[in-house]
Amino acid sequence: MPLIIVTGLPTSGKTTRVKQLEAYLRGRIEAEPSPEPEIELGGSQKPTAAHQQQQRLPQDDHQQQRQEKKRKNSKSRYRLHVISDATQGIRRSAYDLAPERQEAHTRSANASEKDARAALYGAVKRALGPRDIVVLDGLNYIKGWRYQLYCEAKNVRTPSCVLQVGCTVERARRVNERRLARRAGQVGSKDKSAEESGQRNSKAIGGREELEEAAATSAQGEGDDDDGSCDDMEEPYERENWENLVFRYEEPNPMTRWDSPLFTLIWEDDERRTRQVFDSIWDAIAGESRRVVRPNQ
Ligand code: ADP
Ligand code: MG
């Protein structure tokens, strides 16, 4: 199933949007009719472990495993995977090209970034399958890399799309500065309350109620400094690394095959707009208008 490539400047709100998208997609997946009826494993009372042990025959084990697998798989039409630097254990420093921060005997200046991309690519490749929706949360700032991912999706005959998370450079920089300050232990209590309001605004959005609540708190918090949160324990980028990544960022171009369809969400987008964009993404990847991908396309 489809690949959703998320892209945007560093600290521009990508993971925040991915959490909202994840909740939205889970809701849509649950609402989808199951492809097969669920298989009942037995009566309403679960057998005890001792009982199971007593009764178990070698062929039962195998049969039970097969039934359990079938039951799990038949539960929903799609499976959702979110892949990111965090899930792959990739640190911010992997993107740092500063010579003084390179490890001794490193292959090249961007060796760690190449390794990071290889790890992400492997994870995407393993997850992509006929019933899998894969969301790749990351910078994904190199157009050649997005092309490679697009080709991978095409290889498994599944659609791909790009979600660009837009935010001004100044705002994104403020988020990173705040994280740097927090790391240095400089965040005071005044900053903390401002951060809390940012956190409320950017809370993961799923069902309609959550969307409405997030919109209401967003309206209350207008004008607040919402560039961070006290629960935000994300690692900052070193200043130079951050500036470099902004400089190297290659904007997606909807005129190219690998960056289309392109969806955009900006920092200020409210609940209504966010839902519209998520609906369009769903439509493109799993809905009626899902394009048929043929190997020779
Ligand atoms: P990225 O994944 O691009 O590095 P994050 O999603 O971690 O960025 O967001 C950085 C910070 O900005 C977080 O503390 C988050 O709470 C806040 N934030 C992100 N997007 C928004 C938004 N649309 N409105 C308010 N705060 C936001
Ligand atoms: Mg992130």
Coordinates of C-alpha atoms in Angstrom, one line a residue, residues 4 21 36 76 98 111 114 119 154 166 185 210 213-214 217 233 259 277 293:
I4 CA 3.4 9.1 2.3
L21 CA -2.0 12.2 10.5
E36 CA -12.7 -11.1 6.0
S76 CA -8.4 -4.5 9.1
A98 CA 31.0 20.0 10.2
A111 CA 28.9 9.2 5.5
K114 CA 24.2 8.2 3.9
A119 CA 18.5 2.6 7.4
K154 CA 6.4 2.1 -7.9
G166 CA 5.4 24.5 5.7
G185 CA 19.1 24.3 31.1
E210 CA -10.0 16.0 19.3
E213 CA -10.6 20.8 21.0
A214 CA -7.3 21.5 19.3
T217 CA -7.2 25.9 22.3
M233 CA 12.1 16.4 24.8
D259 CA 6.8 15.0 -5.8
V277 CA -5.8 17.9 3.6
V293 CA -0.1 2.2 -10.7

